[in-house]
Tab-separated table of C-alpha atoms in Angstrom:
chain	number	residue	atom	x	y	z
A	1	MET	CA	-26.030	-0.457	-3.392
A	2	ALA	CA	-23.329	1.922	-4.583
A	3	SER	CA	-24.528	5.242	-5.929
A	4	GLU	CA	-24.118	5.978	-9.622
A	5	ILE	CA	-21.328	8.483	-8.950
A	6	ILE	CA	-19.367	5.969	-6.826
A	7	LYS	CA	-19.744	3.353	-9.555
A	8	GLN	CA	-18.551	5.885	-12.148
A	9	ILE	CA	-15.421	6.637	-10.087
A	10	THR	CA	-14.656	2.931	-9.645
A	11	ASP	CA	-15.130	2.103	-13.331
A	12	TYR	CA	-12.912	5.076	-14.253
A	13	LEU	CA	-10.045	3.859	-12.030
A	14	VAL	CA	-10.370	0.132	-12.753
A	15	SER	CA	-10.230	0.747	-16.515
A	16	ALA	CA	-7.180	3.010	-16.076
A	17	GLU	CA	-5.333	0.214	-14.267
A	18	VAL	CA	-6.357	-2.484	-16.743
A	19	GLU	CA	-5.457	-0.332	-19.748
A	20	LYS	CA	-2.214	0.921	-18.122
A	21	ARG	CA	-2.994	4.560	-18.785
A	22	GLU	CA	-2.962	7.621	-16.601
A	23	VAL	CA	-6.095	9.669	-16.044
A	24	VAL	CA	-6.927	13.076	-14.619
A	25	LYS	CA	-7.748	12.922	-10.913
A	26	VAL	CA	-11.328	12.241	-9.877
A	27	THR	CA	-11.611	15.580	-8.072
A	28	SER	CA	-10.895	17.392	-11.358
A	29	THR	CA	-13.281	15.358	-13.482
A	30	ILE	CA	-16.067	13.430	-11.754
A	31	LYS	CA	-16.533	14.812	-8.225
A	32	PRO	CA	-14.579	17.880	-7.070
A	33	ASP	CA	-15.982	17.624	-3.513
A	34	LEU	CA	-15.178	13.921	-3.034
A	35	THR	CA	-15.206	13.170	0.713
A	36	VAL	CA	-13.086	10.632	2.588
A	37	GLU	CA	-16.197	8.529	3.217
A	38	GLU	CA	-17.114	8.535	-0.483
A	39	ALA	CA	-13.505	7.767	-1.464
A	40	TYR	CA	-13.502	4.655	0.728
A	41	GLN	CA	-16.893	3.678	-0.742
A	42	ALA	CA	-15.305	3.827	-4.199
A	43	GLN	CA	-12.325	1.816	-2.939
A	44	GLU	CA	-14.645	-0.809	-1.435
A	45	LEU	CA	-16.467	-1.146	-4.755
A	46	LEU	CA	-13.100	-1.435	-6.539
A	47	VAL	CA	-12.083	-4.191	-4.105
A	48	GLN	CA	-15.380	-6.005	-4.607
A	49	THR	CA	-14.963	-5.745	-8.382
A	50	LYS	CA	-11.587	-7.500	-8.147
A	51	LEU	CA	-12.965	-10.174	-5.819
A	52	ASP	CA	-15.804	-10.787	-8.292
A	53	GLN	CA	-13.145	-11.268	-10.982
A	54	GLY	CA	-11.646	-14.099	-8.902
A	55	HIS	CA	-8.739	-12.248	-7.303
A	56	ARG	CA	-7.828	-12.787	-3.648
A	57	ILE	CA	-6.868	-10.226	-1.018
A	58	VAL	CA	-3.383	-10.802	0.443
A	59	GLY	CA	-3.857	-8.099	3.052
A	60	PRO	CA	-4.238	-4.374	3.626
A	61	LYS	CA	-1.491	-1.811	3.099
A	62	MET	CA	-0.895	1.466	4.836
A	63	GLY	CA	-0.092	4.774	3.164
A	64	LEU	CA	0.725	8.305	4.340
A	65	THR	CA	2.414	6.900	7.447
A	66	SER	CA	4.766	9.815	8.151
A	67	LYS	CA	3.928	13.117	9.804
A	68	ALA	CA	5.672	14.904	6.914
A	69	LYS	CA	3.248	13.290	4.446
A	70	TRP	CA	0.308	14.326	6.640
A	71	ASP	CA	1.456	17.934	6.539
A	72	GLN	CA	2.022	17.725	2.797
A	73	MET	CA	-1.467	16.322	2.141
A	74	GLY	CA	-3.238	18.282	4.872
A	75	VAL	CA	-4.497	15.204	6.738
A	76	SER	CA	-4.340	13.857	10.296
A	77	GLU	CA	-4.249	10.080	9.816
A	78	PRO	CA	-2.867	7.483	7.392
A	79	ILE	CA	-4.835	5.857	4.589
A	80	TYR	CA	-5.162	2.225	3.605
A	81	GLY	CA	-5.737	0.104	0.526
A	82	TYR	CA	-5.485	-3.573	-0.388
A	83	VAL	CA	-2.901	-5.865	-1.998
A	84	PHE	CA	-4.255	-8.625	-4.268
A	85	ASP	CA	-2.718	-11.934	-5.290
A	86	TYR	CA	-2.093	-10.794	-8.872
A	87	MET	CA	0.136	-8.010	-7.526
A	88	LEU	CA	2.710	-10.389	-6.008
A	89	VAL	CA	6.101	-10.855	-7.690
A	90	ASP	CA	8.682	-13.368	-6.436
A	91	ASN	CA	11.829	-12.068	-4.775
A	92	GLY	CA	14.373	-11.634	-7.585
A	93	GLY	CA	11.629	-11.607	-10.227
A	94	VAL	CA	10.530	-9.207	-12.928
A	95	VAL	CA	7.913	-6.545	-12.180
A	96	PRO	CA	5.809	-5.630	-15.219
A	97	PHE	CA	5.927	-1.944	-16.097
A	98	GLN	CA	2.543	-0.263	-15.649
A	99	ILE	CA	2.262	3.540	-15.863
A	100	HIS	CA	4.880	5.437	-13.818
A	101	PRO	CA	6.098	3.052	-11.086
A	102	LYS	CA	7.868	4.102	-7.912
A	103	VAL	CA	9.401	1.827	-5.270
A	104	GLU	CA	9.449	2.043	-1.475
A	105	ALA	CA	11.083	-0.163	1.196
A	106	GLU	CA	8.666	-1.466	3.828
A	107	ILE	CA	8.323	-3.939	6.699
A	108	ALA	CA	5.425	-6.376	6.355
A	109	PHE	CA	3.509	-8.049	9.200
A	110	LEU	CA	2.081	-11.559	8.983
A	111	ILE	CA	-0.788	-11.531	11.462
A	112	GLY	CA	-1.212	-14.561	13.745
A	113	GLU	CA	-4.517	-13.645	15.432
A	114	ASP	CA	-7.473	-11.409	14.579
A	115	ILE	CA	-6.955	-7.805	15.717
A	116	GLU	CA	-10.154	-5.931	16.419
A	117	GLY	CA	-10.311	-2.291	17.488
A	118	PRO	CA	-10.995	0.255	18.755
A	119	GLY	CA	-8.220	1.102	21.187
A	120	ILE	CA	-5.559	-1.177	19.714
A	121	THR	CA	-1.926	-0.294	20.524
A	122	GLY	CA	1.340	-1.121	18.821
A	123	ALA	CA	2.223	-3.482	21.680
A	124	GLN	CA	-0.997	-5.437	21.104
A	125	VAL	CA	-0.184	-5.679	17.395
A	126	LEU	CA	3.264	-7.105	18.140
A	127	ALA	CA	1.734	-9.699	20.465
A	128	LYS	CA	-0.563	-10.872	17.665
A	129	THR	CA	2.032	-10.811	14.871
A	130	GLU	CA	3.428	-14.167	13.789
A	131	TYR	CA	6.319	-12.856	11.682
A	132	VAL	CA	7.709	-9.714	10.123
A	133	LEU	CA	9.428	-9.726	6.748
A	134	PRO	CA	10.951	-7.221	4.321
A	135	ALA	CA	9.146	-5.940	1.254
A	136	LEU	CA	9.476	-3.629	-1.708
A	137	GLU	CA	6.198	-2.013	-2.681
A	138	ILE	CA	5.779	-0.673	-6.201
A	139	ILE	CA	3.209	2.094	-6.136
A	140	ASP	CA	1.815	3.271	-9.451
A	141	SER	CA	-0.933	5.842	-9.196
A	142	ARG	CA	-3.357	5.842	-12.062
A	143	TYR	CA	-3.352	9.647	-11.911
A	144	GLU	CA	-1.485	11.800	-14.373
A	145	ASN	CA	1.907	12.945	-13.032
A	146	PHE	CA	1.054	11.548	-9.571
A	147	ASN	CA	-1.200	14.604	-9.204
A	148	PHE	CA	-3.941	13.822	-6.699
A	149	THR	CA	-5.626	14.878	-3.486
A	150	HIS	CA	-6.007	12.815	-0.316
A	151	THR	CA	-9.423	11.505	-1.372
A	152	ASP	CA	-8.317	10.770	-4.942
A	153	VAL	CA	-5.612	8.399	-3.743
A	154	ILE	CA	-7.954	6.600	-1.330
A	155	ALA	CA	-10.378	5.901	-4.185
A	156	ASP	CA	-7.450	4.641	-6.292
A	157	ASN	CA	-6.700	1.880	-3.736
A	158	ALA	CA	-3.834	3.931	-2.280
A	159	SER	CA	-1.816	3.641	-5.532
A	160	THR	CA	-1.221	-0.088	-4.960
A	161	SER	CA	0.370	-1.855	-7.949
A	162	ARG	CA	2.900	-4.635	-7.169
A	163	VAL	CA	4.714	-6.058	-4.129
A	164	VAL	CA	7.872	-8.144	-3.751
A	165	PHE	CA	8.204	-9.847	-0.361
A	166	GLY	CA	11.535	-11.065	0.996
A	167	ASN	CA	12.277	-14.607	2.126
A	168	THR	CA	13.456	-13.853	5.678
A	169	LEU	CA	10.790	-14.210	8.376
A	170	LYS	CA	11.542	-13.130	11.934
A	171	LYS	CA	9.504	-13.068	15.117
A	172	PRO	CA	8.883	-9.407	16.002
A	173	SER	CA	10.534	-10.018	19.399
A	174	GLU	CA	13.821	-10.734	17.584
A	175	LEU	CA	14.134	-7.163	16.281
A	176	ASP	CA	13.766	-3.575	17.446
A	177	LEU	CA	11.551	-2.718	14.491
A	178	ASP	CA	11.811	1.036	15.025
A	179	LEU	CA	15.595	0.718	14.651
A	180	VAL	CA	15.599	-1.610	11.622
A	181	GLY	CA	17.342	0.285	8.837
A	182	ALA	CA	16.836	-0.168	5.108
A	183	THR	CA	18.722	1.012	2.044
A	184	LEU	CA	17.053	1.285	-1.348
A	185	SER	CA	19.400	0.915	-4.336
A	186	ILE	CA	18.789	1.242	-8.074
A	187	ASN	CA	21.379	-0.318	-10.379
A	188	GLY	CA	23.868	-0.553	-7.518
A	189	GLN	CA	23.499	3.049	-6.338
A	190	ILE	CA	21.875	3.842	-3.001
A	191	LYS	CA	18.971	6.201	-3.702
A	192	ASP	CA	17.469	6.444	-0.219
A	193	LEU	CA	17.583	4.964	3.259
A	194	GLY	CA	15.451	4.984	6.351
A	195	ALA	CA	14.447	3.142	9.497
A	196	GLY	CA	11.324	1.700	11.052
A	197	ALA	CA	10.828	4.791	13.188
A	198	ALA	CA	9.871	6.672	9.995
A	199	VAL	CA	6.540	4.821	10.171
A	200	LEU	CA	4.628	6.608	12.957
A	201	GLY	CA	7.555	6.058	15.335
A	202	HIS	CA	7.271	2.257	15.011
A	203	PRO	CA	5.783	0.124	12.203
A	204	ALA	CA	3.453	-1.666	14.625
A	205	ASN	CA	1.801	1.676	15.339
A	206	ALA	CA	0.639	1.833	11.725
A	207	ILE	CA	-0.998	-1.595	12.028
A	208	ALA	CA	-2.695	-0.445	15.245
A	209	VAL	CA	-4.045	2.632	13.468
A	210	LEU	CA	-5.366	0.373	10.706
A	211	ALA	CA	-7.191	-1.833	13.228
A	212	ASN	CA	-8.785	1.220	14.782
A	213	MET	CA	-9.772	2.706	11.415
A	214	LEU	CA	-11.357	-0.600	10.344
A	215	ALA	CA	-13.242	-0.792	13.651
A	216	ARG	CA	-15.214	2.318	12.661
A	217	LYS	CA	-16.769	0.179	9.924
A	218	GLY	CA	-17.220	-2.893	12.087
A	219	GLN	CA	-14.265	-4.586	10.374
A	220	LYS	CA	-11.050	-6.087	11.741
A	221	ILE	CA	-7.581	-7.269	10.772
A	222	LYS	CA	-7.767	-11.005	10.165
A	223	LYS	CA	-5.464	-13.857	11.058
A	224	GLY	CA	-3.324	-14.610	8.003
A	225	ASP	CA	-3.354	-11.055	6.670
A	226	LEU	CA	0.023	-9.976	5.287
A	227	ILE	CA	0.121	-6.222	5.822
A	228	LEU	CA	2.476	-3.557	4.463
A	229	SER	CA	3.028	-1.147	7.345
A	230	GLY	CA	4.274	1.891	5.395
A	231	ALA	CA	7.379	3.273	3.749
A	232	LEU	CA	10.756	3.454	5.512
A	233	THR	CA	12.153	5.323	2.498
A	234	GLY	CA	10.964	7.810	-0.052
A	235	ALA	CA	9.337	6.611	-3.269
A	236	ILE	CA	11.887	6.342	-6.117
A	237	LEU	CA	10.737	6.585	-9.742
A	238	LEU	CA	11.683	3.554	-11.855
A	239	ASN	CA	12.581	2.971	-15.504
A	240	VAL	CA	12.437	-0.158	-17.656
A	241	GLY	CA	15.466	-2.367	-16.956
A	242	ASP	CA	16.242	-0.979	-13.490
A	243	PHE	CA	17.593	-3.492	-10.975
A	244	VAL	CA	16.191	-2.668	-7.554
A	245	SER	CA	17.571	-3.863	-4.218
A	246	GLY	CA	16.307	-3.259	-0.705
A	247	LYS	CA	18.608	-4.329	2.131
A	248	PHE	CA	17.136	-4.512	5.637
A	249	ASP	CA	18.977	-4.892	8.955
A	250	GLY	CA	18.290	-8.409	10.201
A	251	LEU	CA	15.789	-9.144	7.429
A	252	GLY	CA	18.007	-9.656	4.405
A	253	GLU	CA	17.620	-8.421	0.846
A	254	VAL	CA	14.692	-8.060	-1.548
A	255	THR	CA	15.308	-7.534	-5.272
A	256	PHE	CA	13.533	-7.250	-8.586
A	257	THR	CA	14.097	-6.052	-12.125
A	258	MET	CA	11.749	-3.555	-13.754
A	259	GLY	CA	10.373	-5.217	-16.869
A	260	GLU	CA	8.647	-3.776	-19.908
């Protein structure tokens, strides 16, 4: 049974998402000393709330997957959240504007076998991955001005908002994923670029970390999960009407238009 304070945090963040409004961070309003454990408890209640509403989990997503982000946030490991079915937008489609959306280019992993930690390595992840594919993740923190602490963002489901997956599926053995480059363009202008190595040296390493983090709770990555491994590029702020394109070496192009 979730404590009253955890339920209050979850209700606060769920209503902010539904009502498309930004709120002051939890650590400024409800619980200044919010711990990582409590933040994940709030996230778990948020996830359960969405499942109770009839939504389906597509798979986990990783956040804070670069050493630079760790230093910036004062942490020593990534975070994770969950992507739901209502968050999916077709390649080339229109993404509904929420609060203050930003876009990142990512490589997604379609998992072919359960992956259960602890002690999972990137090599083991690759052996159990059916396909990799390109993705554009639209993050949209519910917090005012993207102002949050490490635990705030965990409770807020790692800022997850919308995802556009590409149509090109490749076996991981067909690509050197650490060397896969991506460019992120807005209205025809390249805004950022990066490569798979930006994600903990190799995107599969992020999935391995996830498996090991889940193992602490007796959980595992499941066959069929479609997982966002982390950002190859920076997060670019979007405006209504923007046409967004991510081009990935060997994985094709992913596009969307920012709607109203």
